[in-house]
Structures are given as C-alpha cells and as structure tokens.
Amino acid sequence: MAKAAESSGDPGTTSPRPLFAGLSDISISQDIPVEGEITIPMRSHIREFDSSTLNESVQNTIMRDLKAVGKKFMHVLYPRKSNTLLRDWDLWGPLILCVTLALMLQRSSIDSEKDGGPQFAEVFVIVWFGAVTITLNSKLLGGNISFFQSLCVLGYCILPLTVAMLVCRLVLLAEPGPINFMVRLFVVIVMFAWSIVASTAFLADSQPPNRKALAIYPVFLFYFVISWMILTFTPQ
Amino acid sequence: MDTNNSCGAERVDSHPMREFGDAATSAANPGTTTIHIEGPSESPTHQPGLPRGSGGEEDDELLGNDDSDKTELLAGQKKSSPFWTFEYYQTFFDVDTYQVFDRIKGSLLPIPGKNFVRLYIRSNPDLYGPFWICATLVFAIAISGNLSNFLIHLGEKTYHYVPEFRKVSIAATIIYAYAWLVPLALWGFLMWRNSKVMNIVSYSFLEIVCVYGYSLFIYIPTAVLWIIPQKAVRWILVMIALGISGSVLAMTFWPAVREDNRRIALATIGTIVLLHTLLSVGCLAYFFDAPEMDHLPTTTVAPNQTVATAK
C-alpha cells in the first residue's frame, strides 16, 4: 500500500502529503477494550443542600421564599432582559396576585341575581385558564419555554394590574364623576402597557422569530380582558 | 471472449427470445451491463398543461386539480405522529405570521373565482386562526355590547351601570358552538353526498373549520362599530359583513356541491348563508340594546307622574 502511494506521486516534485492521509491504511487487528468510571460531581453538593434546609427554623424558610417572590416583583416592576424570572420559577407570586385580584374584583352579594361583575371563581378561572391557554399556544407554535416558566412569567406580570386595581379602589372612595373615570382610565392604561412590556421582555426571546407576533397577541388579549374587568368595576 | 461468444451463440440457437428479456441471465453474467429504460415519471399535472386555457385555469384553481396529487402526498406526510403525542397537535399550528395575515386578508377581500381554501390554505389548515379569532370575537361582542348599552342609557336617572359579565360566557358558548358544530354538520353532509354523487372537490374537516374561523374575522370590526347607537348604521354594517363573509363561504363551498342535484346544491349554499345571517342578527339583537329615538329625562319621568296622579 505504501508502494502504491509513492509510485502515484511524481518523484521529482515534493508534494506534501495531507494530514491524516495514511489513517485509512491503518487496520486494527484486535479489539482494544475501553474501561473507566463516569462520576457525576454534582451529586454530593445536592445532598448537602437538601439536608441543611431541613433543620432550619420556619422563619428562615418563609423569609427565603418571600425574598424570592419579592425579588421577582422587582424584576417585573423594572423589566430588563434577565433570565432570573425564567430560571427559578415559582407559582407563589402568581397565586398571591390572582387571589388578591379576585378578592377585590368580586361582586358583592347584593346584586348577585342581576348581571353584575365577575364572581371570585370567574376571575380565578379566567386568570389561570387564560395563562394555561397562552402557554399551550406558545408551545404549539414551537416556542422553547417550559410550561411552568411561562405560567410563572404571565402570573407575575399581573402585578402592575393588581396595583391598578388598588389605586382604582382608592379613587372610587372619592365622589363619582367624569374626572374619577378619567383618572381610573389613565391608571389602567398605563399599567396595562407596563404588563405588556414586562411580559414581552421575558417571553419574546423564546419564540421562533417568524411567529413572535402570533405568540404575543394572546398575551395582549389576556391583559386587555383583565384591564377591562378592573376598569368596569363598580362598587355597590 | 471465445467462450462467451460460443455460449451466447448456443443460447441464441436454442432459446431465441429468452436472452433479451431475461433479467436472470444478465444477473448470471457479472461482466455484462444492463440498461434499464423507465417510463416517464412526470406527474399527470404536467400533461394537461398545454391545452389549459384561461377558462380551464379558473376551473382548475377552483377545483384544485393542479395540486390535488400534492395535497394527498403532503397530507399523508404531515400527520404521521399518533394522536396522543404533542407533535400531532403541533402540525395544526404550523403557520407563520405572514401566512395568518394573508389568510385574514383573503377572508376580507373575496375575489370572485378564487377559492379561499385552494388559494390560501393549500393543505395546511391551522387551528390558530379559528381559535383566536373566535376568542377575540367573544370579547369584542361582550365588551362592545356593554359599552353600547352604557352610552345609550347614559342620560337616564334610573340607570345604574353593571358590567354584565355573564354575557361573556353566553357569547363564548354561541360563537364556539357555531364555529365548531356547524362545520361538523356541514362536513358530515358533504361526506354523505360524496358517497352518492362523485364530487371532484372534497374538503377535510379541518379545512372547513379553518374557512369558518377566518370568515368570522369581519365581525370583529363590525362588533366594535355596532357601538354607534343608530339603527340604520347597524343594519348597514350587518349587510356589509354578511355580504363579505357570506360570499367567502359561498364561493368556497359552491365547487363542492355543484356536481350534485341542482336543488340540493342551492339548498346547501342557502342554509350556509342563512345560518350566518342568524348568527349576526342574533348577536346584534341579544347583546346590543335597541337605541331609542329620544332618551331625554323628561319623557321617562312624565309617565311615572301621570301614573301616580291616576292612582
């Protein structure tokens, strides 16, 4: 085989042989056994972490979770493109916000027979099933965000609208009139825009580039419906 | 060479016909090369290309003969995952933003002679459009109805504003039932007629759902404009919306029934348009209060006073 290679080349010119050219000529006559160990170095770290949180006081546990929720609230209020909200997702924040919103929005028992505002269960169902539907929609369109990460982002971005609900409730304590309505309208529009900007900042990157508008429109519809419910809230 | 010649000569003398047609002999002789000449493998769509005139083109586009082979092949290739996997449902959302916009544009501008399904859907029916157009329409009707009632009764002293949230669930039931049950009934009817009469064009269930979903898009701006409390304006809007979406539906389904008995074909198209009319008129009547001619506070107070004095 080596003779054939030499005879094919011109003896006068020195053409450099390409790298690994002779590899195809090598034949292995016997099998070479491969052996060794594969260890996962992270295992010992996780075990240490788990056992240490079992012995801490209840206050430590609660404060750690509350601090995580509070940090995410700050991320929503000042939306920057960061991955913290996506990486360590939790559903405590969305649950607190949804329950607060539903408690404030529910109609009183006086006009439960007539057509009034939504009940507590209706608000709860709209928020959670709306978030689940939007998450399914973005996953079906080909987004690479996990189910609970998306629920977490959508739930946390209700925070500006909950603040708007508190402000509207306070404004409604004053005398009713067109100025009252204008103030509420302005607050709700600003908070609605803030929610859209915050959720888009977190969710837009996970969608395929030619389907971003298709995935963002349901988020717009979702926050629009919640804003409508907040704006049309009339106390008895 | 001499041995080959003698062998070949022997074979020619003994079996004259077998040497040329027998593939086994060519396989038995490794030195020989065989040339296979295959028939033309072009699709049958290329053959009627020459005699296709202008009228034939319209017919083909309406009937979808030009890509019927391709559609069968594509349909067979696409839905290959079993229905319990997530990927099966992802095939129904395989649309880009510009495709959804094109389909919406096609439903707003029905061009006579162009079939919506063949032109825009092209064997890629999606569920994104129908689902989100229906969701938007539900909230558009409920919110516009609420706003319109508020503006109509604005001057009345006895009116207290209520958000009427229950109407959202009623609107959702009506719209989603219309967008899914009517296509189901129509698809069943077309399948039954297909078994009796050989129709060239047949639509799958998802394509019919797609057409109905996109044809409802015109009602979203119509519902917003129904806030204007003038009866004449509202009825003109109903006519315009019905004209556009009804013509999209009629032009889509006419090629599917025109091979059939004349009366049945006309009855089918008539039923489609009638159901569409019922939906729009029903929504206008239920969600939007009738605008009164004059709603000055004096006219509402006067009858109460006369009733009080009569008592």
Coordinates of C-alpha atoms in Angstrom, one line a residue:
Chain A
M1 CA 0.0 0.0 0.0
A2 CA 2.9 2.3 0.8
K3 CA 4.5 1.5 -2.5
A4 CA 1.3 2.4 -4.4
A5 CA 1.3 5.8 -2.7
E6 CA 4.9 6.5 -3.6
S7 CA 4.5 5.4 -7.2
S8 CA 1.5 7.6 -7.8
G9 CA 3.4 10.7 -6.8
D10 CA 6.0 12.3 -9.1
P11 CA 9.5 11.6 -7.8
G12 CA 10.7 14.9 -9.0
T13 CA 8.2 17.2 -7.1
T14 CA 7.9 17.1 -3.4
S15 CA 4.1 17.3 -2.8
P16 CA 3.3 17.4 0.9
R17 CA 1.0 14.7 2.0
P18 CA -2.2 15.9 3.6
L19 CA -2.7 15.4 7.3
F20 CA -4.1 12.1 8.4
A21 CA -3.7 10.8 4.8
G22 CA -2.4 7.5 6.0
L23 CA -5.1 6.9 8.5
S24 CA -7.3 4.9 6.1
D25 CA -4.4 2.5 5.7
I26 CA -4.4 1.5 9.3
S27 CA -6.2 -1.6 10.3
I28 CA -6.8 -2.8 13.8
S29 CA -6.2 -6.4 14.2
Q30 CA -7.6 -6.9 17.7
D31 CA -10.2 -5.1 19.8
I32 CA -8.9 -2.6 22.3
P33 CA -11.0 -2.7 25.5
V34 CA -12.2 0.6 26.9
E35 CA -12.8 0.9 30.6
G36 CA -13.1 3.6 33.2
E37 CA -15.6 5.3 35.6
I38 CA -18.1 8.1 34.9
T39 CA -19.0 10.1 38.0
I40 CA -21.4 13.0 38.4
P41 CA -19.6 15.5 40.5
M42 CA -22.7 17.5 41.4
R43 CA -24.4 14.7 43.4
S44 CA -22.6 15.4 46.7
H45 CA -23.5 19.1 46.5
I46 CA -27.2 18.5 46.2
R47 CA -27.3 16.1 49.1
E48 CA -25.6 18.6 51.3
F49 CA -28.1 21.3 50.3
D50 CA -31.2 19.2 50.9
S51 CA -30.2 18.1 54.4
S52 CA -29.3 21.6 55.6
T53 CA -32.7 23.1 54.9
L54 CA -34.5 20.5 57.0
N55 CA -33.0 21.8 60.2
E56 CA -33.5 25.5 59.8
S57 CA -36.2 27.4 61.5
V58 CA -39.6 28.1 59.9
Q59 CA -38.9 31.8 59.8
N60 CA -35.9 31.2 57.6
T61 CA -37.9 29.1 55.2
I62 CA -40.7 31.6 54.9
M63 CA -38.3 34.5 54.6
R64 CA -36.3 32.8 51.9
D65 CA -39.4 32.2 49.8
L66 CA -40.8 35.7 50.4
K67 CA -37.5 37.2 49.4
A68 CA -37.5 35.2 46.1
V69 CA -41.1 36.4 45.4
G70 CA -40.1 39.9 46.3
K71 CA -37.1 39.8 44.0
K72 CA -39.2 38.7 41.1
F73 CA -41.7 41.5 41.8
M74 CA -38.8 43.9 41.4
H75 CA -37.8 42.3 38.1
V76 CA -41.4 42.8 36.9
L77 CA -41.5 46.4 38.0
Y78 CA -38.2 47.2 36.3
P79 CA -38.3 44.9 33.3
R80 CA -34.9 44.1 31.9
K81 CA -33.9 41.2 29.8
S82 CA -32.7 38.9 32.5
N83 CA -33.1 35.2 33.0
T84 CA -33.8 35.2 36.7
L85 CA -37.6 35.0 36.3
L86 CA -37.3 32.2 33.9
R87 CA -34.6 30.1 35.6
D88 CA -36.0 29.8 39.2
W89 CA -39.7 29.8 38.5
D90 CA -42.2 29.6 41.3
L91 CA -46.0 29.9 41.4
W92 CA -46.4 31.6 44.8
G93 CA -46.3 35.0 43.4
P94 CA -49.0 34.4 40.7
L95 CA -51.2 32.7 43.4
I96 CA -50.9 35.7 45.8
L97 CA -51.6 38.2 42.9
C98 CA -54.5 36.2 41.5
V99 CA -56.2 35.7 44.9
T100 CA -55.8 39.4 45.7
L101 CA -57.2 40.5 42.3
A102 CA -60.2 38.1 42.5
L103 CA -61.0 39.2 46.1
M104 CA -61.1 42.8 45.1
L105 CA -63.0 42.2 41.8
Q106 CA -65.7 40.0 43.0
R107 CA -69.2 41.4 43.1
S108 CA -71.0 41.9 46.4
S109 CA -73.8 39.6 47.4
I110 CA -76.4 42.3 46.8
D111 CA -76.6 42.2 43.1
S112 CA -75.8 38.5 42.7
E113 CA -79.1 37.9 40.9
K114 CA -78.7 40.7 38.3
D115 CA -75.9 41.0 35.8
G116 CA -73.0 42.3 37.7
G117 CA -69.3 42.0 37.8
P118 CA -67.5 38.6 37.9
Q119 CA -67.5 36.3 40.9
F120 CA -64.4 35.3 42.6
A121 CA -64.4 31.9 40.8
E122 CA -64.8 33.6 37.4
V123 CA -61.8 35.8 37.9
F124 CA -59.7 32.9 39.2
V125 CA -60.7 30.7 36.2
I126 CA -60.1 33.4 33.7
V127 CA -56.6 34.2 35.0
W128 CA -55.4 30.6 35.4
F129 CA -57.1 29.1 32.3
G130 CA -56.1 32.1 30.3
A131 CA -52.4 31.6 31.3
V132 CA -52.6 27.9 30.6
T133 CA -54.1 28.5 27.1
I134 CA -51.4 31.1 26.2
T135 CA -48.7 28.7 27.4
L136 CA -50.1 25.9 25.3
N137 CA -50.4 28.2 22.3
S138 CA -46.8 29.3 22.5
K139 CA -45.6 25.7 22.9
L140 CA -47.7 24.6 20.0
L141 CA -46.2 27.3 17.8
G142 CA -42.8 26.0 18.6
G143 CA -41.5 28.0 21.5
N144 CA -38.9 26.5 23.7
I145 CA -40.0 27.7 27.1
S146 CA -41.2 25.2 29.7
F147 CA -44.8 25.1 30.8
F148 CA -44.3 26.4 34.3
Q149 CA -41.8 29.0 33.4
S150 CA -44.4 30.6 31.1
L151 CA -47.1 30.3 33.8
C152 CA -44.7 32.0 36.2
V153 CA -44.0 34.9 33.9
L154 CA -47.6 35.5 33.0
G155 CA -48.7 35.4 36.6
Y156 CA -46.0 37.7 37.8
C157 CA -46.8 40.3 35.1
I158 CA -50.3 40.7 36.6
L159 CA -48.6 42.8 39.3
P160 CA -49.0 46.2 37.6
L161 CA -52.7 45.4 37.1
T162 CA -53.1 44.5 40.7
V163 CA -51.6 47.8 41.7
A164 CA -54.0 49.5 39.3
M165 CA -56.9 47.7 41.0
L166 CA -55.7 49.0 44.4
V167 CA -55.5 52.6 43.0
C168 CA -58.9 52.3 41.4
R169 CA -60.4 51.1 44.7
L170 CA -58.9 54.1 46.5
V171 CA -60.1 56.5 43.7
L172 CA -63.6 55.1 43.9
L173 CA -63.8 56.2 47.5
A174 CA -64.0 59.8 46.3
E175 CA -67.1 61.2 44.7
P176 CA -68.1 59.6 41.3
G177 CA -67.9 61.7 38.2
P178 CA -66.1 62.0 34.8
I179 CA -62.9 63.1 36.5
N180 CA -63.0 60.0 38.6
F181 CA -63.4 57.9 35.5
M182 CA -60.6 59.7 33.6
V183 CA -58.1 59.1 36.5
R184 CA -59.0 55.4 36.6
L185 CA -58.8 55.1 32.8
F186 CA -55.4 56.7 32.8
V187 CA -54.1 54.4 35.6
V188 CA -55.4 51.3 34.0
I189 CA -54.0 52.1 30.5
V190 CA -50.5 52.8 32.0
M191 CA -50.5 49.6 34.0
F192 CA -51.8 47.6 31.0
A193 CA -48.9 48.9 28.9
W194 CA -46.5 48.1 31.7
S195 CA -47.7 44.5 31.9
I196 CA -47.4 44.0 28.2
V197 CA -43.9 45.4 28.1
A198 CA -42.8 43.3 31.1
S199 CA -44.2 40.0 29.8
T200 CA -42.9 40.7 26.2
A201 CA -39.4 41.3 27.6
F202 CA -39.4 37.9 29.2
L203 CA -41.3 35.8 26.7
A204 CA -40.3 37.2 23.3
D205 CA -36.9 35.5 23.1
S206 CA -38.3 32.0 23.5
Q207 CA -40.4 32.2 20.3
P208 CA -39.3 31.4 16.8
P209 CA -38.5 34.7 15.1
N210 CA -41.2 34.4 12.4
R211 CA -44.0 33.7 14.8
K212 CA -43.4 36.3 17.5
A213 CA -46.5 38.3 16.8
L214 CA -48.6 35.1 16.8
A215 CA -47.4 34.3 20.3
I216 CA -47.6 37.8 21.7
Y217 CA -51.1 38.6 20.6
P218 CA -52.9 36.2 23.1
V219 CA -50.9 37.9 25.9
F220 CA -52.2 41.2 24.7
L221 CA -55.8 39.9 24.7
F222 CA -55.4 38.3 28.2
Y223 CA -54.2 41.5 29.8
F224 CA -56.8 43.6 27.9
V225 CA -59.6 41.5 29.4
I226 CA -58.2 41.8 32.9
S227 CA -57.9 45.6 32.4
W228 CA -61.5 45.7 31.2
M229 CA -62.6 43.9 34.3
I230 CA -60.7 46.3 36.5
L231 CA -61.9 49.4 34.7
T232 CA -65.6 48.4 34.8
F233 CA -65.6 47.5 38.5
T234 CA -68.4 49.4 40.2
P235 CA -68.8 49.0 43.9
Q236 CA -72.3 48.7 45.3
Chain B
M1 CA -14.1 -13.9 -25.3
D2 CA -14.3 -17.0 -27.4
T3 CA -16.0 -19.0 -24.7
N4 CA -18.5 -16.1 -24.3
N5 CA -19.3 -16.0 -27.9
S6 CA -19.8 -19.7 -28.1
C7 CA -22.1 -19.6 -25.1
G8 CA -24.1 -16.7 -26.5
A9 CA -24.3 -18.3 -29.9
E10 CA -25.5 -21.5 -28.3
R11 CA -28.2 -19.6 -26.3
V12 CA -29.4 -17.8 -29.4
D13 CA -29.8 -21.0 -31.3
S14 CA -31.7 -22.9 -28.5
H15 CA -33.8 -20.1 -27.0
P16 CA -34.0 -17.1 -29.3
M17 CA -36.3 -14.9 -27.2
R18 CA -35.1 -15.5 -23.7
E19 CA -31.7 -13.8 -23.9
F20 CA -33.1 -10.3 -24.5
G21 CA -35.9 -10.3 -21.9
D22 CA -34.5 -12.4 -19.1
A23 CA -33.0 -10.5 -16.3
A24 CA -31.7 -13.6 -14.7
T25 CA -29.2 -14.1 -17.5
S26 CA -27.8 -10.6 -17.0
A27 CA -27.5 -11.3 -13.3
A28 CA -25.8 -14.6 -14.0
N29 CA -23.2 -12.9 -16.2
P30 CA -21.4 -10.3 -13.9
G31 CA -19.4 -8.8 -16.7
T32 CA -22.4 -7.6 -18.7
T33 CA -24.1 -4.3 -18.1
T34 CA -27.8 -3.9 -18.2
I35 CA -29.5 -0.7 -19.2
H36 CA -33.0 -0.1 -17.7
I37 CA -35.2 2.4 -19.5
E38 CA -38.0 3.6 -17.3
G39 CA -41.2 5.2 -18.4
P40 CA -41.7 8.9 -17.9
S41 CA -42.2 9.6 -14.2
E42 CA -43.6 13.1 -14.5
S43 CA -46.9 13.7 -12.6
P44 CA -50.1 13.8 -14.6
T45 CA -50.5 17.5 -13.9
H46 CA -47.8 18.3 -16.5
Q47 CA -49.7 16.6 -19.2
P48 CA -52.8 18.8 -19.4
G49 CA -50.5 21.9 -19.2
L50 CA -50.7 22.6 -22.9
P51 CA -54.4 22.5 -23.6
R52 CA -55.1 24.6 -20.4
G53 CA -56.7 27.8 -21.5
S54 CA -57.9 30.8 -19.4
G55 CA -61.2 29.2 -18.6
G56 CA -59.5 25.9 -17.7
E57 CA -57.2 27.7 -15.3
E58 CA -60.1 29.1 -13.4
D59 CA -61.7 25.8 -13.2
D60 CA -58.5 24.1 -12.1
E61 CA -57.9 26.7 -9.4
L62 CA -61.5 26.4 -8.2
L63 CA -61.4 22.6 -8.3
G64 CA -57.9 22.3 -7.1
N65 CA -56.8 19.8 -9.7
D66 CA -53.4 21.3 -10.1
D67 CA -52.2 20.3 -6.6
S68 CA -54.6 17.6 -5.7
D69 CA -51.8 15.0 -6.1
K70 CA -49.5 17.1 -4.0
T71 CA -52.1 17.7 -1.3
E72 CA -52.7 14.0 -0.9
L73 CA -49.0 13.3 -0.6
L74 CA -48.5 16.2 1.8
A75 CA -51.5 15.2 3.9
G76 CA -50.1 11.8 4.1
Q77 CA -46.7 13.0 5.1
K78 CA -47.8 15.6 7.6
K79 CA -50.0 13.7 10.1
S80 CA -47.7 10.9 10.8
S81 CA -47.5 11.1 14.7
P82 CA -50.1 9.3 16.7
F83 CA -52.8 11.5 18.1
W84 CA -51.8 11.1 21.7
T85 CA -48.4 12.8 21.2
F86 CA -47.8 16.6 21.4
E87 CA -46.2 16.7 17.9
Y88 CA -49.5 15.6 16.3
Y89 CA -51.2 18.8 17.5
Q90 CA -48.2 20.9 16.6
T91 CA -48.9 20.2 12.9
F92 CA -52.0 22.3 13.3
F93 CA -50.1 25.3 14.4
D94 CA -47.5 25.2 11.6
V95 CA -48.1 28.7 10.3
D96 CA -46.0 31.9 10.3
T97 CA -47.2 35.4 11.0
Y98 CA -47.4 36.4 7.3
Q99 CA -49.5 33.3 6.5
V100 CA -52.1 34.2 9.1
F101 CA -52.2 37.8 7.8
D102 CA -52.6 36.5 4.3
R103 CA -55.5 34.3 5.3
I104 CA -57.2 37.1 7.1
K105 CA -56.7 39.4 4.1
G106 CA -58.2 36.7 1.9
S107 CA -61.3 36.4 4.1
L108 CA -61.8 40.2 3.9
L109 CA -61.4 40.5 0.1
P110 CA -63.3 37.8 -1.6
I111 CA -62.4 37.8 -5.2
P112 CA -65.0 36.1 -7.5
G113 CA -63.5 33.0 -8.9
K114 CA -60.8 32.4 -6.3
N115 CA -61.4 29.7 -3.8
F116 CA -60.3 30.6 -0.3
V117 CA -59.2 27.0 0.6
R118 CA -57.2 26.4 -2.5
L119 CA -55.6 29.8 -2.6
Y120 CA -54.7 30.4 1.0
I121 CA -54.9 27.2 2.9
R122 CA -53.3 24.9 0.4
S123 CA -53.5 21.7 2.5
N124 CA -52.0 23.4 5.6
P125 CA -55.1 24.1 7.7
D126 CA -54.3 25.7 11.1
L127 CA -56.2 25.9 14.3
Y128 CA -54.5 29.1 15.5
G129 CA -56.7 31.4 13.3
P130 CA -60.1 29.9 14.1
F131 CA -59.4 29.6 17.9
W132 CA -58.0 33.1 18.5
I133 CA -60.4 34.9 16.1
C134 CA -63.3 33.3 17.9
A135 CA -61.8 34.3 21.3
T136 CA -61.3 37.9 20.1
L137 CA -64.8 38.0 18.7
V138 CA -66.3 36.7 22.0
F139 CA -64.7 39.5 24.0
A140 CA -65.4 42.1 21.2
I141 CA -69.1 41.4 21.2
A142 CA -69.4 41.3 25.0
I143 CA -67.3 44.5 25.6
S144 CA -69.0 46.4 22.7
G145 CA -72.4 45.4 23.9
N146 CA -71.6 46.6 27.4
L147 CA -70.2 49.9 26.1
S148 CA -73.1 50.5 23.7
N149 CA -75.7 49.9 26.4
F150 CA -73.8 52.3 28.7
L151 CA -73.8 55.0 26.1
I152 CA -77.4 54.6 25.2
H153 CA -78.6 54.7 28.8
L154 CA -76.2 57.5 29.8
G155 CA -78.6 60.2 30.5
E156 CA -81.2 58.2 32.3
K157 CA -81.5 58.8 36.0
T158 CA -82.7 55.3 36.9
Y159 CA -79.8 53.6 35.1
H160 CA -77.1 52.0 37.2
Y161 CA -74.1 50.7 35.2
V162 CA -73.4 47.0 35.5
P163 CA -70.6 45.2 33.8
E164 CA -72.9 42.3 32.7
F165 CA -70.1 39.7 33.0
R166 CA -72.5 36.8 32.5
K167 CA -72.8 37.7 28.8
V168 CA -69.2 36.8 28.2
S169 CA -70.0 33.1 28.9
I170 CA -73.1 33.3 26.8
A171 CA -71.2 34.8 23.9
A172 CA -68.4 32.2 24.2
T173 CA -70.9 29.4 24.0
I174 CA -72.7 30.8 21.0
I175 CA -69.6 31.7 19.0
Y176 CA -67.6 28.5 19.7
A177 CA -70.7 26.3 19.1
Y178 CA -71.2 28.0 15.7
A179 CA -67.5 27.8 14.7
W180 CA -67.2 24.0 15.5
L181 CA -70.7 22.4 15.3
V182 CA -71.8 23.9 12.0
P183 CA -68.5 22.8 10.2
L184 CA -69.0 19.3 11.7
A185 CA -72.6 19.1 10.4
L186 CA -71.5 20.5 7.0
W187 CA -68.6 18.1 6.7
G188 CA -70.9 15.2 7.6
F189 CA -73.4 16.3 5.0
L190 CA -70.7 16.7 2.3
M191 CA -69.3 13.3 3.1
W192 CA -72.7 11.8 2.7
R193 CA -73.3 13.5 -0.6
N194 CA -69.9 12.4 -1.8
S195 CA -70.8 8.8 -1.3
K196 CA -73.9 9.3 -3.6
V197 CA -72.5 11.7 -6.2
M198 CA -68.9 11.7 -7.4
N199 CA -67.7 15.2 -6.4
I200 CA -64.3 16.4 -7.7
V201 CA -63.7 18.6 -4.7
S202 CA -63.9 17.5 -1.1
Y203 CA -62.7 19.3 1.9
S204 CA -61.4 17.8 5.1
F205 CA -63.0 18.7 8.4
L206 CA -60.1 21.0 9.5
E207 CA -60.3 22.9 6.2
I208 CA -64.0 23.6 6.8
V209 CA -63.3 24.7 10.4
C210 CA -60.5 27.0 9.0
V211 CA -62.8 28.6 6.5
Y212 CA -65.5 29.3 9.0
G213 CA -63.0 30.6 11.6
Y214 CA -61.4 33.1 9.2
S215 CA -64.7 34.1 7.7
L216 CA -65.8 35.3 11.2
F217 CA -62.9 37.8 11.3
I218 CA -65.1 40.6 9.6
Y219 CA -67.4 40.6 12.6
I220 CA -64.7 41.9 14.9
P221 CA -64.6 45.4 13.5
T222 CA -68.3 45.2 12.9
A223 CA -69.0 44.5 16.5
V224 CA -66.8 47.5 17.5
L225 CA -68.7 49.7 15.1
W226 CA -72.0 48.5 16.4
I227 CA -71.4 50.7 19.4
I228 CA -72.8 53.6 17.3
P229 CA -76.4 53.8 18.5
Q230 CA -78.1 54.3 15.2
K231 CA -80.3 51.6 13.8
A232 CA -79.6 52.4 10.2
V233 CA -75.8 52.3 10.7
R234 CA -76.1 49.0 12.5
W235 CA -78.2 47.4 9.8
I236 CA -75.9 48.7 7.0
L237 CA -72.9 47.1 8.9
V238 CA -74.8 43.8 9.1
M239 CA -75.4 43.9 5.4
I240 CA -71.7 44.6 4.6
A241 CA -70.3 42.0 7.0
L242 CA -72.8 39.4 5.8
G243 CA -72.1 40.2 2.2
I244 CA -68.3 39.7 2.6
S245 CA -68.2 36.6 4.8
G246 CA -71.2 35.0 3.1
S247 CA -69.6 35.4 -0.3
V248 CA -66.4 33.8 1.1
L249 CA -68.3 30.8 2.4
A250 CA -70.5 30.5 -0.8
M251 CA -67.5 30.7 -3.1
T252 CA -65.7 28.1 -1.1
F253 CA -68.5 25.6 -1.0
W254 CA -70.0 26.1 -4.4
P255 CA -67.4 23.9 -6.2
A256 CA -68.0 21.1 -3.7
V257 CA -71.8 20.8 -4.4
R258 CA -72.2 22.0 -7.9
E259 CA -71.8 18.4 -9.3
D260 CA -74.8 17.5 -7.3
N261 CA -78.5 17.8 -7.9
R262 CA -79.3 21.5 -8.6
R263 CA -81.8 21.8 -5.8
I264 CA -79.6 20.2 -3.2
A265 CA -76.7 22.4 -4.2
L266 CA -78.7 25.6 -3.9
A267 CA -80.3 24.4 -0.6
T268 CA -76.8 23.8 0.9
I269 CA -75.5 27.2 0.0
G270 CA -78.7 28.8 1.1
T271 CA -78.5 27.0 4.5
I272 CA -74.9 28.1 5.0
V273 CA -75.8 31.8 4.3
L274 CA -78.9 31.6 6.4
L275 CA -77.1 30.2 9.5
H276 CA -74.5 33.0 9.1
T277 CA -77.3 35.6 8.9
L278 CA -78.9 34.1 12.0
L279 CA -75.7 34.4 13.9
S280 CA -75.1 38.1 13.1
V281 CA -78.7 39.2 13.6
G282 CA -79.0 37.2 16.8
C283 CA -75.8 38.7 18.3
L284 CA -77.0 42.2 17.4
A285 CA -80.4 41.7 18.9
Y286 CA -79.2 40.0 22.1
F287 CA -76.1 41.9 23.1
F288 CA -77.0 45.4 21.9
D289 CA -80.0 47.2 23.2
A290 CA -82.2 48.9 20.7
P291 CA -81.3 52.6 20.5
E292 CA -84.3 54.7 21.4
M293 CA -85.3 57.7 19.3
D294 CA -85.1 60.1 22.1
H295 CA -83.9 59.5 25.7
L296 CA -84.4 62.8 27.4
P297 CA -85.0 62.6 31.1
T298 CA -88.4 64.3 30.9
T299 CA -90.0 61.6 28.8
T300 CA -89.1 58.9 31.3
V301 CA -90.3 60.9 34.3
A302 CA -93.6 62.0 32.8
P303 CA -95.3 58.6 32.5
N304 CA -94.5 57.9 36.2
Q305 CA -96.1 61.2 37.2
T306 CA -99.3 60.5 35.2
V307 CA -99.5 57.0 36.7
A308 CA -99.0 58.4 40.2
T309 CA -101.7 61.1 39.7
A310 CA -104.1 58.5 38.2
K311 CA -103.7 56.3 41.3

